[in-house]
């Protein structure tokens, strides 16, 4: 399970105009938007509703108390997104809207409110994948696509360093050095973004 770092939250809380706040916004905006679309928010409304969620985050972040449990921030963000989505549906529901479609959306939102539901598990899994993808994008920008591929083969596919070196025309020393440097950088990024 991937958790948002308490250090990142504390830094963002200290100054909502900081680079840390901007990083938090960059990380979470696509995830929030994707979930709003999933709950039937019309594409033209998604940017505004995403901004409402971010505004609520910025307003409530100084009051957020991390309880030390894994997923505390993720659950808090899920609650804010859920509440803003409910508010949107109540405001935006035209008289002509199908009561069946509205009821289905309400059921889905109720399921997301249940911390132990399958939909909440999906939220958590997508959150984790999204944050990890962001970390990999940072590594790709910093080291290049081939280096990221080598790192992926070593760490995720568990190919032997000898096979990876041979496949990429690298020396064995270069493969080991890259893995060491990228693991070190991943830990540094993890300190910034993850608990």
mmCIF file of C-alpha atoms in Angstrom:
data_model
loop_
_atom_site.group_PDB
_atom_site.id
_atom_site.type_symbol
_atom_site.label_atom_id
_atom_site.label_comp_id
_atom_site.label_asym_id
_atom_site.label_seq_id
_atom_site.Cartn_x
_atom_site.Cartn_y
_atom_site.Cartn_z
ATOM 1 C CA UNK A 1 0.000 0.000 0.000
ATOM 2 C CA UNK A 2 1.318 3.448 -0.942
ATOM 3 C CA UNK A 3 0.759 6.305 1.489
ATOM 4 C CA UNK A 4 1.237 10.014 1.152
ATOM 5 C CA UNK A 5 4.147 11.153 3.280
ATOM 6 C CA UNK A 6 3.356 13.033 6.472
ATOM 7 C CA UNK A 7 6.326 15.281 5.618
ATOM 8 C CA UNK A 8 4.772 16.159 2.265
ATOM 9 C CA UNK A 9 1.456 16.944 3.957
ATOM 10 C CA UNK A 10 3.120 19.042 6.664
ATOM 11 C CA UNK A 11 5.088 21.032 4.084
ATOM 12 C CA UNK A 12 1.973 21.567 1.958
ATOM 13 C CA UNK A 13 0.041 22.583 5.066
ATOM 14 C CA UNK A 14 2.706 25.141 5.978
ATOM 15 C CA UNK A 15 2.386 26.991 2.696
ATOM 16 C CA UNK A 16 -0.337 26.299 0.187
ATOM 17 C CA UNK A 17 1.630 28.323 -2.364
ATOM 18 C CA UNK A 18 4.751 26.229 -1.985
ATOM 19 C CA UNK A 19 6.356 23.871 -4.445
ATOM 20 C CA UNK A 20 5.161 21.098 -2.135
ATOM 21 C CA UNK A 21 1.526 22.131 -2.568
ATOM 22 C CA UNK A 22 2.079 22.274 -6.333
ATOM 23 C CA UNK A 23 3.543 18.759 -6.230
ATOM 24 C CA UNK A 24 0.514 17.531 -4.282
ATOM 25 C CA UNK A 25 -1.818 19.132 -6.844
ATOM 26 C CA UNK A 26 0.157 17.613 -9.746
ATOM 27 C CA UNK A 27 0.009 14.176 -8.166
ATOM 28 C CA UNK A 28 -3.668 14.137 -7.278
ATOM 29 C CA UNK A 29 -5.457 16.206 -9.956
ATOM 30 C CA UNK A 30 -5.500 13.423 -12.607
ATOM 31 C CA UNK A 31 -6.637 10.840 -10.065
ATOM 32 C CA UNK A 32 -9.483 13.034 -8.782
ATOM 33 C CA UNK A 33 -10.580 13.879 -12.326
ATOM 34 C CA UNK A 34 -10.605 10.216 -13.360
ATOM 35 C CA UNK A 35 -12.849 9.296 -10.429
ATOM 36 C CA UNK A 36 -15.242 12.167 -11.117
ATOM 37 C CA UNK A 37 -15.637 10.937 -14.690
ATOM 38 C CA UNK A 38 -16.225 7.425 -13.374
ATOM 39 C CA UNK A 39 -19.116 8.768 -11.305
ATOM 40 C CA UNK A 40 -20.808 10.270 -14.298
ATOM 41 C CA UNK A 41 -19.725 13.875 -13.964
ATOM 42 C CA UNK A 42 -20.060 15.444 -17.410
ATOM 43 C CA UNK A 43 -16.658 16.123 -19.027
ATOM 44 C CA UNK A 44 -17.202 19.915 -19.135
ATOM 45 C CA UNK A 45 -17.874 19.888 -15.352
ATOM 46 C CA UNK A 46 -14.838 17.784 -14.398
ATOM 47 C CA UNK A 47 -12.241 20.622 -14.274
ATOM 48 C CA UNK A 48 -14.482 22.825 -12.108
ATOM 49 C CA UNK A 49 -15.388 20.000 -9.754
ATOM 50 C CA UNK A 50 -11.737 18.946 -9.554
ATOM 51 C CA UNK A 51 -10.928 22.521 -8.532
ATOM 52 C CA UNK A 52 -13.654 22.335 -5.865
ATOM 53 C CA UNK A 53 -12.027 19.205 -4.438
ATOM 54 C CA UNK A 54 -8.591 20.883 -4.475
ATOM 55 C CA UNK A 55 -10.045 24.006 -2.842
ATOM 56 C CA UNK A 56 -11.594 21.862 -0.115
ATOM 57 C CA UNK A 57 -8.220 20.139 0.322
ATOM 58 C CA UNK A 58 -6.457 23.480 0.680
ATOM 59 C CA UNK A 59 -9.065 24.745 3.139
ATOM 60 C CA UNK A 60 -9.149 21.601 5.258
ATOM 61 C CA UNK A 61 -5.500 20.519 5.010
ATOM 62 C CA UNK A 62 -4.432 22.676 7.981
ATOM 63 C CA UNK A 63 -7.042 20.815 10.067
ATOM 64 C CA UNK A 64 -6.096 17.360 8.770
ATOM 65 C CA UNK A 65 -4.636 15.198 11.534
ATOM 66 C CA UNK A 66 -2.724 12.177 10.273
ATOM 67 C CA UNK A 67 -3.521 9.319 12.632
ATOM 68 C CA UNK A 68 -0.389 7.404 11.646
ATOM 69 C CA UNK A 69 -2.381 4.675 9.939
ATOM 70 C CA UNK A 70 -1.510 3.734 6.374
ATOM 71 C CA UNK A 71 -3.956 5.334 3.973
ATOM 72 C CA UNK A 72 -5.119 8.143 6.281
ATOM 73 C CA UNK A 73 -4.618 10.870 3.679
ATOM 74 C CA UNK A 74 -5.941 8.695 0.874
ATOM 75 C CA UNK A 75 -9.120 8.030 2.901
ATOM 76 C CA UNK A 76 -9.463 11.723 3.754
ATOM 77 C CA UNK A 77 -9.118 12.658 0.073
ATOM 78 C CA UNK A 78 -11.640 9.974 -0.887
ATOM 79 C CA UNK A 79 -14.109 11.505 1.585
ATOM 80 C CA UNK A 80 -13.637 15.012 0.201
ATOM 81 C CA UNK A 81 -14.032 13.790 -3.377
ATOM 82 C CA UNK A 82 -17.105 11.786 -2.416
ATOM 83 C CA UNK A 83 -18.744 14.748 -0.649
ATOM 84 C CA UNK A 84 -18.070 17.144 -3.517
ATOM 85 C CA UNK A 85 -19.408 14.587 -5.989
ATOM 86 C CA UNK A 86 -22.615 14.162 -3.944
ATOM 87 C CA UNK A 87 -23.045 17.930 -3.734
ATOM 88 C CA UNK A 88 -22.527 18.211 -7.490
ATOM 89 C CA UNK A 89 -25.137 15.536 -8.203
ATOM 90 C CA UNK A 90 -27.686 17.235 -5.957
ATOM 91 C CA UNK A 91 -27.085 20.640 -7.597
ATOM 92 C CA UNK A 92 -26.768 19.468 -11.175
ATOM 93 C CA UNK A 93 -29.541 16.906 -11.325
ATOM 94 C CA UNK A 94 -32.041 18.172 -13.886
ATOM 95 C CA UNK A 95 -35.710 17.351 -13.453
ATOM 96 C CA UNK A 96 -35.465 15.205 -16.580
ATOM 97 C CA UNK A 97 -32.673 13.059 -15.139
ATOM 98 C CA UNK A 98 -33.543 9.406 -14.906
ATOM 99 C CA UNK A 99 -34.270 8.495 -11.321
ATOM 100 C CA UNK A 100 -32.764 5.082 -12.037
ATOM 101 C CA UNK A 101 -29.473 6.625 -13.218
ATOM 102 C CA UNK A 102 -29.453 8.935 -10.204
ATOM 103 C CA UNK A 103 -30.172 6.016 -7.853
ATOM 104 C CA UNK A 104 -27.335 3.991 -9.418
ATOM 105 C CA UNK A 105 -24.935 6.885 -8.934
ATOM 106 C CA UNK A 106 -26.055 7.281 -5.312
ATOM 107 C CA UNK A 107 -25.533 3.548 -4.714
ATOM 108 C CA UNK A 108 -22.026 3.766 -6.163
ATOM 109 C CA UNK A 109 -21.234 6.791 -3.990
ATOM 110 C CA UNK A 110 -22.579 4.948 -0.934
ATOM 111 C CA UNK A 111 -20.320 2.017 -1.801
ATOM 112 C CA UNK A 112 -17.330 4.338 -2.058
ATOM 113 C CA UNK A 113 -18.217 5.714 1.380
ATOM 114 C CA UNK A 114 -17.890 2.195 2.839
ATOM 115 C CA UNK A 115 -14.251 1.784 3.813
ATOM 116 C CA UNK A 116 -14.401 -1.982 3.226
ATOM 117 C CA UNK A 117 -16.208 -2.057 -0.127
ATOM 118 C CA UNK A 118 -14.795 -3.339 -3.401
ATOM 119 C CA UNK A 119 -15.074 0.154 -4.843
ATOM 120 C CA UNK A 120 -12.951 1.552 -2.015
ATOM 121 C CA UNK A 121 -10.391 -1.189 -2.634
ATOM 122 C CA UNK A 122 -10.359 -0.115 -6.281
ATOM 123 C CA UNK A 123 -9.871 3.537 -5.207
ATOM 124 C CA UNK A 124 -6.933 2.469 -3.014
ATOM 125 C CA UNK A 125 -5.354 0.340 -5.746
ATOM 126 C CA UNK A 126 -5.690 3.103 -8.338
ATOM 127 C CA UNK A 127 -4.213 5.592 -5.887
ATOM 128 C CA UNK A 128 -1.199 3.353 -5.326
ATOM 129 C CA UNK A 129 -0.706 2.736 -9.051
ATOM 130 C CA UNK A 130 -1.038 6.438 -9.780
ATOM 131 C CA UNK A 131 1.575 7.483 -7.206
ATOM 132 C CA UNK A 132 3.991 4.747 -8.319
ATOM 133 C CA UNK A 133 3.512 5.737 -11.956
ATOM 134 C CA UNK A 134 4.378 9.302 -10.972
ATOM 135 C CA UNK A 135 7.582 8.104 -9.326
ATOM 136 C CA UNK A 136 8.515 6.128 -12.433
ATOM 137 C CA UNK A 137 7.891 9.194 -14.624
ATOM 138 C CA UNK A 138 10.281 11.198 -12.456
ATOM 139 C CA UNK A 139 12.919 8.463 -12.819
ATOM 140 C CA UNK A 140 12.355 8.357 -16.576
ATOM 141 C CA UNK A 141 12.843 12.136 -16.844
ATOM 142 C CA UNK A 142 15.972 12.042 -14.709
ATOM 143 C CA UNK A 143 17.640 8.914 -16.127
ATOM 144 C CA UNK A 144 16.082 8.380 -19.557
ATOM 145 C CA UNK A 145 13.831 5.676 -21.000
ATOM 146 C CA UNK A 146 16.526 3.044 -21.559
ATOM 147 C CA UNK A 147 17.791 3.326 -17.998
ATOM 148 C CA UNK A 148 14.246 3.030 -16.695
ATOM 149 C CA UNK A 149 13.767 -0.086 -18.845
ATOM 150 C CA UNK A 150 16.963 -1.622 -17.453
ATOM 151 C CA UNK A 151 15.834 -0.784 -13.907
ATOM 152 C CA UNK A 152 12.402 -2.285 -14.590
ATOM 153 C CA UNK A 153 13.897 -5.503 -15.934
ATOM 154 C CA UNK A 154 16.159 -5.826 -12.899
ATOM 155 C CA UNK A 155 13.645 -4.962 -10.196
ATOM 156 C CA UNK A 156 10.187 -5.816 -11.469
ATOM 157 C CA UNK A 157 10.891 -8.644 -13.885
ATOM 158 C CA UNK A 158 13.778 -9.904 -11.719
ATOM 159 C CA UNK A 159 16.005 -10.626 -14.700
ATOM 160 C CA UNK A 160 19.594 -11.376 -13.823
ATOM 161 C CA UNK A 161 22.032 -8.453 -14.104
ATOM 162 C CA UNK A 162 24.131 -10.522 -16.519
ATOM 163 C CA UNK A 163 21.168 -11.078 -18.867
ATOM 164 C CA UNK A 164 20.108 -7.414 -18.681
ATOM 165 C CA UNK A 165 23.647 -6.190 -19.370
ATOM 166 C CA UNK A 166 23.934 -8.504 -22.355
ATOM 167 C CA UNK A 167 20.493 -7.556 -23.735
ATOM 168 C CA UNK A 168 21.282 -3.827 -23.596
ATOM 169 C CA UNK A 169 24.955 -3.998 -24.569
ATOM 170 C CA UNK A 170 26.009 -2.612 -21.189
ATOM 171 C CA UNK A 171 28.804 -3.691 -18.893
ATOM 172 C CA UNK A 172 27.802 -5.522 -15.750
ATOM 173 C CA UNK A 173 29.302 -2.708 -13.661
ATOM 174 C CA UNK A 174 27.143 -0.133 -15.430
ATOM 175 C CA UNK A 175 24.002 -2.197 -14.729
ATOM 176 C CA UNK A 176 24.832 -2.503 -11.016
ATOM 177 C CA UNK A 177 25.725 1.180 -10.745
ATOM 178 C CA UNK A 178 22.457 2.213 -12.402
ATOM 179 C CA UNK A 179 20.394 -0.026 -10.140
ATOM 180 C CA UNK A 180 22.123 1.388 -7.062
ATOM 181 C CA UNK A 181 21.655 5.022 -8.167
ATOM 182 C CA UNK A 182 18.017 4.544 -9.161
ATOM 183 C CA UNK A 183 17.165 2.697 -5.946
ATOM 184 C CA UNK A 184 18.775 5.510 -3.969
ATOM 185 C CA UNK A 185 16.793 8.114 -5.912
ATOM 186 C CA UNK A 186 13.579 6.150 -5.506
ATOM 187 C CA UNK A 187 14.121 6.107 -1.738
ATOM 188 C CA UNK A 188 14.692 9.887 -1.783
ATOM 189 C CA UNK A 189 11.512 10.436 -3.760
ATOM 190 C CA UNK A 190 9.729 8.056 -1.436
ATOM 191 C CA UNK A 191 10.718 10.215 1.507
ATOM 192 C CA UNK A 192 9.118 13.174 -0.246
ATOM 193 C CA UNK A 193 5.962 11.438 -1.432
ATOM 194 C CA UNK A 194 5.403 8.282 0.562
ATOM 195 C CA UNK A 195 5.336 7.120 4.144
#
